[in-house]
């Protein structure tokens, strides 16, 4: 049997640069670089984020996608100025498989930690293993998955809801709270919609290894994280600050060593729109109280489970399931993924 080898696909992102010129380009950038930028030479995982911009834009383009670079430690940097059409084309051709492809940036790529973004400045390559099938890997999703909900205290603001309120809104009675009273939540809806094949459970209580960095212990599947980041610095910087703090607080090298899925509930004013999540990833990010609404929770968790939007020709135009449109309602609507999505997840006999 012949061995299966990884292969590299080169995708022209913005500025095709001949190999013989790449080092000259890099030297020029080193000479004139923004002092907040530094060379980025590491390989990272390619992640596509699906951004839900909000019902206020209904009837127009109300969604977006971004290409991101996840480091081995879980920090995620957005690749600047990536055309939406280019992302969609590479997803459709399986050149880019979010959460599976390695993203190889060219010589001359720079990272700006102050804004959480990378400039590629040349050709971008994806390294994949041979893939058969459709543009997204179809995998049965069953069993038990742990979830951690993160409340944030930042410079200039904090998440409106308390840890207890967040835990109740995501897990309901399963949170272990004595006064839990949220009847419709992420856990209850997924259990019902999957015919008990998939259960999201709160992460087991865990004590911080140090209290020198503030925050709280993990209780009832929720935690508070303190960051020095200002709300005005935006969500890309904020999410990496949260990731760094979680690793320090609980002595892990990657947040996924804590839980299968982690929900970052950001303070108001940190981001525009509703929420976003990374396809085939572990993180979802919410604009404050949108973290508590079950249709939003299921929509973003659906992206983590490798689901696309319904009716991608006009995202959010399909209201037959939660991958179409999200609602600002605490106990409803009690919707599931549509039949095609449920079949993809392996929830039908």
PDB file of N, CA and C in Angstrom, residues 241-292:
ATOM      1  N   UNK A 241      -6.428  37.887  24.846  1.00  0.00           N
ATOM      2  CA  UNK A 241      -6.121  38.191  26.250  1.00  0.00           C
ATOM      3  C   UNK A 241      -6.828  37.195  27.174  1.00  0.00           C
ATOM      4  N   UNK A 242      -8.068  36.866  26.848  1.00  0.00           N
ATOM      5  CA  UNK A 242      -8.826  35.883  27.645  1.00  0.00           C
ATOM      6  C   UNK A 242      -8.150  34.518  27.567  1.00  0.00           C
ATOM      7  N   UNK A 243      -7.769  34.117  26.366  1.00  0.00           N
ATOM      8  CA  UNK A 243      -7.094  32.834  26.184  1.00  0.00           C
ATOM      9  C   UNK A 243      -5.826  32.757  27.025  1.00  0.00           C
ATOM     10  N   UNK A 244      -5.035  33.810  26.999  1.00  0.00           N
ATOM     11  CA  UNK A 244      -3.801  33.827  27.778  1.00  0.00           C
ATOM     12  C   UNK A 244      -4.078  33.713  29.271  1.00  0.00           C
ATOM     13  N   UNK A 245      -5.090  34.423  29.744  1.00  0.00           N
ATOM     14  CA  UNK A 245      -5.421  34.382  31.165  1.00  0.00           C
ATOM     15  C   UNK A 245      -5.915  33.004  31.591  1.00  0.00           C
ATOM     16  N   UNK A 246      -6.749  32.387  30.786  1.00  0.00           N
ATOM     17  CA  UNK A 246      -7.234  31.043  31.123  1.00  0.00           C
ATOM     18  C   UNK A 246      -6.076  30.065  31.282  1.00  0.00           C
ATOM     19  N   UNK A 247      -5.099  30.179  30.402  1.00  0.00           N
ATOM     20  CA  UNK A 247      -3.954  29.264  30.470  1.00  0.00           C
ATOM     21  C   UNK A 247      -3.161  29.480  31.748  1.00  0.00           C
ATOM     22  N   UNK A 248      -2.980  30.728  32.121  1.00  0.00           N
ATOM     23  CA  UNK A 248      -2.236  31.032  33.349  1.00  0.00           C
ATOM     24  C   UNK A 248      -3.024  30.605  34.589  1.00  0.00           C
ATOM     25  N   UNK A 249      -4.319  30.945  34.609  1.00  0.00           N
ATOM     26  CA  UNK A 249      -5.144  30.668  35.786  1.00  0.00           C
ATOM     27  C   UNK A 249      -5.243  29.188  36.108  1.00  0.00           C
ATOM     28  N   UNK A 250      -5.266  28.353  35.047  1.00  0.00           N
ATOM     29  CA  UNK A 250      -5.513  26.924  35.273  1.00  0.00           C
ATOM     30  C   UNK A 250      -4.362  26.037  34.796  1.00  0.00           C
ATOM     31  N   UNK A 251      -3.219  26.680  34.504  1.00  0.00           N
ATOM     32  CA  UNK A 251      -1.980  25.967  34.206  1.00  0.00           C
ATOM     33  C   UNK A 251      -2.173  24.941  33.081  1.00  0.00           C
ATOM     34  N   UNK A 252      -2.648  25.432  31.941  1.00  0.00           N
ATOM     35  CA  UNK A 252      -2.792  24.596  30.750  1.00  0.00           C
ATOM     36  C   UNK A 252      -2.055  25.276  29.602  1.00  0.00           C
ATOM     37  N   UNK A 253      -1.695  24.511  28.588  1.00  0.00           N
ATOM     38  CA  UNK A 253      -0.995  25.076  27.436  1.00  0.00           C
ATOM     39  C   UNK A 253      -1.951  25.478  26.322  1.00  0.00           C
ATOM     40  N   UNK A 254      -3.200  25.045  26.422  1.00  0.00           N
ATOM     41  CA  UNK A 254      -4.233  25.392  25.446  1.00  0.00           C
ATOM     42  C   UNK A 254      -5.582  25.330  26.167  1.00  0.00           C
ATOM     43  N   UNK A 255      -6.480  26.304  25.919  1.00  0.00           N
ATOM     44  CA  UNK A 255      -7.777  26.286  26.607  1.00  0.00           C
ATOM     45  C   UNK A 255      -8.584  25.014  26.371  1.00  0.00           C
ATOM     46  N   UNK A 256      -8.340  24.350  25.243  1.00  0.00           N
ATOM     47  CA  UNK A 256      -9.116  23.139  24.974  1.00  0.00           C
ATOM     48  C   UNK A 256      -8.745  22.002  25.925  1.00  0.00           C
ATOM     49  N   UNK A 257      -7.666  22.156  26.674  1.00  0.00           N
ATOM     50  CA  UNK A 257      -7.361  21.185  27.727  1.00  0.00           C
ATOM     51  C   UNK A 257      -8.329  21.323  28.895  1.00  0.00           C
ATOM     52  N   UNK A 258      -9.072  22.433  28.908  1.00  0.00           N
ATOM     53  CA  UNK A 258     -10.090  22.633  29.939  1.00  0.00           C
ATOM     54  C   UNK A 258     -11.433  22.044  29.511  1.00  0.00           C
ATOM     55  N   UNK A 259     -11.881  22.386  28.300  1.00  0.00           N
ATOM     56  CA  UNK A 259     -13.218  21.982  27.856  1.00  0.00           C
ATOM     57  C   UNK A 259     -13.234  21.789  26.348  1.00  0.00           C
ATOM     58  N   UNK A 260     -14.226  21.034  25.881  1.00  0.00           N
ATOM     59  CA  UNK A 260     -14.378  20.821  24.436  1.00  0.00           C
ATOM     60  C   UNK A 260     -14.780  22.113  23.722  1.00  0.00           C
ATOM     61  N   UNK A 261     -15.633  22.903  24.370  1.00  0.00           N
ATOM     62  CA  UNK A 261     -16.119  24.152  23.782  1.00  0.00           C
ATOM     63  C   UNK A 261     -16.071  25.252  24.839  1.00  0.00           C
ATOM     64  N   UNK A 262     -15.630  26.426  24.430  1.00  0.00           N
ATOM     65  CA  UNK A 262     -15.557  27.553  25.364  1.00  0.00           C
ATOM     66  C   UNK A 262     -16.257  28.759  24.743  1.00  0.00           C
ATOM     67  N   UNK A 263     -17.177  29.343  25.505  1.00  0.00           N
ATOM     68  CA  UNK A 263     -17.968  30.486  25.069  1.00  0.00           C
ATOM     69  C   UNK A 263     -17.431  31.753  25.733  1.00  0.00           C
ATOM     70  N   UNK A 264     -16.937  32.695  24.930  1.00  0.00           N
ATOM     71  CA  UNK A 264     -16.436  33.962  25.444  1.00  0.00           C
ATOM     72  C   UNK A 264     -17.563  34.993  25.372  1.00  0.00           C
ATOM     73  N   UNK A 265     -18.066  35.411  26.518  1.00  0.00           N
ATOM     74  CA  UNK A 265     -19.149  36.400  26.585  1.00  0.00           C
ATOM     75  C   UNK A 265     -18.525  37.769  26.879  1.00  0.00           C
ATOM     76  N   UNK A 266     -18.360  38.580  25.854  1.00  0.00           N
ATOM     77  CA  UNK A 266     -17.588  39.811  25.967  1.00  0.00           C
ATOM     78  C   UNK A 266     -18.407  40.963  26.540  1.00  0.00           C
ATOM     79  N   UNK A 267     -17.727  41.919  27.172  1.00  0.00           N
ATOM     80  CA  UNK A 267     -18.433  43.102  27.694  1.00  0.00           C
ATOM     81  C   UNK A 267     -19.075  43.903  26.572  1.00  0.00           C
ATOM     82  N   UNK A 268     -20.163  44.610  26.861  1.00  0.00           N
ATOM     83  CA  UNK A 268     -20.801  45.427  25.828  1.00  0.00           C
ATOM     84  C   UNK A 268     -19.828  46.460  25.273  1.00  0.00           C
ATOM     85  N   UNK A 269     -19.913  46.673  23.961  1.00  0.00           N
ATOM     86  CA  UNK A 269     -19.053  47.648  23.310  1.00  0.00           C
ATOM     87  C   UNK A 269     -17.757  47.088  22.782  1.00  0.00           C
ATOM     88  N   UNK A 270     -17.458  45.805  23.079  1.00  0.00           N
ATOM     89  CA  UNK A 270     -16.216  45.210  22.601  1.00  0.00           C
ATOM     90  C   UNK A 270     -16.295  44.851  21.125  1.00  0.00           C
ATOM     91  N   UNK A 271     -17.472  44.468  20.658  1.00  0.00           N
ATOM     92  CA  UNK A 271     -17.646  44.050  19.279  1.00  0.00           C
ATOM     93  C   UNK A 271     -18.978  44.537  18.746  1.00  0.00           C
ATOM     94  N   UNK A 272     -19.075  44.616  17.434  1.00  0.00           N
ATOM     95  CA  UNK A 272     -20.349  44.901  16.801  1.00  0.00           C
ATOM     96  C   UNK A 272     -21.056  43.602  16.468  1.00  0.00           C
ATOM     97  N   UNK A 273     -22.314  43.679  16.090  1.00  0.00           N
ATOM     98  CA  UNK A 273     -23.037  42.481  15.719  1.00  0.00           C
ATOM     99  C   UNK A 273     -23.425  41.628  16.909  1.00  0.00           C
ATOM    100  N   UNK A 274     -23.741  40.366  16.625  1.00  0.00           N
ATOM    101  CA  UNK A 274     -24.294  39.449  17.625  1.00  0.00           C
ATOM    102  C   UNK A 274     -23.235  38.516  18.205  1.00  0.00           C
ATOM    103  N   UNK A 275     -22.611  37.733  17.335  1.00  0.00           N
ATOM    104  CA  UNK A 275     -21.712  36.673  17.795  1.00  0.00           C
ATOM    105  C   UNK A 275     -20.976  36.096  16.600  1.00  0.00           C
ATOM    106  N   UNK A 276     -19.967  35.277  16.893  1.00  0.00           N
ATOM    107  CA  UNK A 276     -19.316  34.511  15.834  1.00  0.00           C
ATOM    108  C   UNK A 276     -18.683  33.270  16.439  1.00  0.00           C
ATOM    109  N   UNK A 277     -18.381  32.324  15.568  1.00  0.00           N
ATOM    110  CA  UNK A 277     -17.730  31.093  16.004  1.00  0.00           C
ATOM    111  C   UNK A 277     -16.820  30.608  14.896  1.00  0.00           C
ATOM    112  N   UNK A 278     -15.926  29.697  15.259  1.00  0.00           N
ATOM    113  CA  UNK A 278     -14.957  29.162  14.315  1.00  0.00           C
ATOM    114  C   UNK A 278     -15.418  27.789  13.841  1.00  0.00           C
ATOM    115  N   UNK A 279     -15.508  27.634  12.526  1.00  0.00           N
ATOM    116  CA  UNK A 279     -15.961  26.376  11.947  1.00  0.00           C
ATOM    117  C   UNK A 279     -14.995  25.253  12.327  1.00  0.00           C
ATOM    118  N   UNK A 280     -15.555  24.177  12.866  1.00  0.00           N
ATOM    119  CA  UNK A 280     -14.755  23.026  13.282  1.00  0.00           C
ATOM    120  C   UNK A 280     -13.727  23.434  14.327  1.00  0.00           C
ATOM    121  N   UNK A 281     -14.107  24.371  15.198  1.00  0.00           N
ATOM    122  CA  UNK A 281     -13.219  24.862  16.238  1.00  0.00           C
ATOM    123  C   UNK A 281     -13.814  24.665  17.620  1.00  0.00           C
ATOM    124  N   UNK A 282     -13.206  25.331  18.600  1.00  0.00           N
ATOM    125  CA  UNK A 282     -13.612  25.155  20.002  1.00  0.00           C
ATOM    126  C   UNK A 282     -14.172  26.436  20.623  1.00  0.00           C
ATOM    127  N   UNK A 283     -13.944  27.578  19.982  1.00  0.00           N
ATOM    128  CA  UNK A 283     -14.312  28.868  20.559  1.00  0.00           C
ATOM    129  C   UNK A 283     -15.512  29.491  19.855  1.00  0.00           C
ATOM    130  N   UNK A 284     -16.397  30.082  20.664  1.00  0.00           N
ATOM    131  CA  UNK A 284     -17.450  30.955  20.130  1.00  0.00           C
ATOM    132  C   UNK A 284     -17.423  32.243  20.948  1.00  0.00           C
ATOM    133  N   UNK A 285     -17.762  33.365  20.312  1.00  0.00           N
ATOM    134  CA  UNK A 285     -17.614  34.684  20.914  1.00  0.00           C
ATOM    135  C   UNK A 285     -18.930  35.437  20.779  1.00  0.00           C
ATOM    136  N   UNK A 286     -19.367  36.092  21.872  1.00  0.00           N
ATOM    137  CA  UNK A 286     -20.696  36.697  21.915  1.00  0.00           C
ATOM    138  C   UNK A 286     -20.622  38.138  22.396  1.00  0.00           C
ATOM    139  N   UNK A 287     -21.516  38.938  21.860  1.00  0.00           N
ATOM    140  CA  UNK A 287     -21.662  40.325  22.279  1.00  0.00           C
ATOM    141  C   UNK A 287     -22.559  40.369  23.511  1.00  0.00           C
ATOM    142  N   UNK A 288     -21.955  40.303  24.677  1.00  0.00           N
ATOM    143  CA  UNK A 288     -22.619  40.457  25.965  1.00  0.00           C
ATOM    144  C   UNK A 288     -23.845  39.555  26.109  1.00  0.00           C
ATOM    145  N   UNK A 289     -25.032  40.127  26.236  1.00  0.00           N
ATOM    146  CA  UNK A 289     -26.228  39.352  26.584  1.00  0.00           C
ATOM    147  C   UNK A 289     -26.666  38.389  25.487  1.00  0.00           C
ATOM    148  N   UNK A 290     -26.161  38.552  24.262  1.00  0.00           N
ATOM    149  CA  UNK A 290     -26.486  37.584  23.215  1.00  0.00           C
ATOM    150  C   UNK A 290     -25.988  36.186  23.594  1.00  0.00           C
ATOM    151  N   UNK A 291     -25.092  36.117  24.554  1.00  0.00           N
ATOM    152  CA  UNK A 291     -24.571  34.842  25.054  1.00  0.00           C
ATOM    153  C   UNK A 291     -25.661  34.006  25.720  1.00  0.00           C
ATOM    154  N   UNK A 292     -26.753  34.636  26.122  1.00  0.00           N
ATOM    155  CA  UNK A 292     -27.772  33.960  26.932  1.00  0.00           C
ATOM    156  C   UNK A 292     -28.966  33.455  26.127  1.00  0.00           C
TER     157      UNK A 292
END
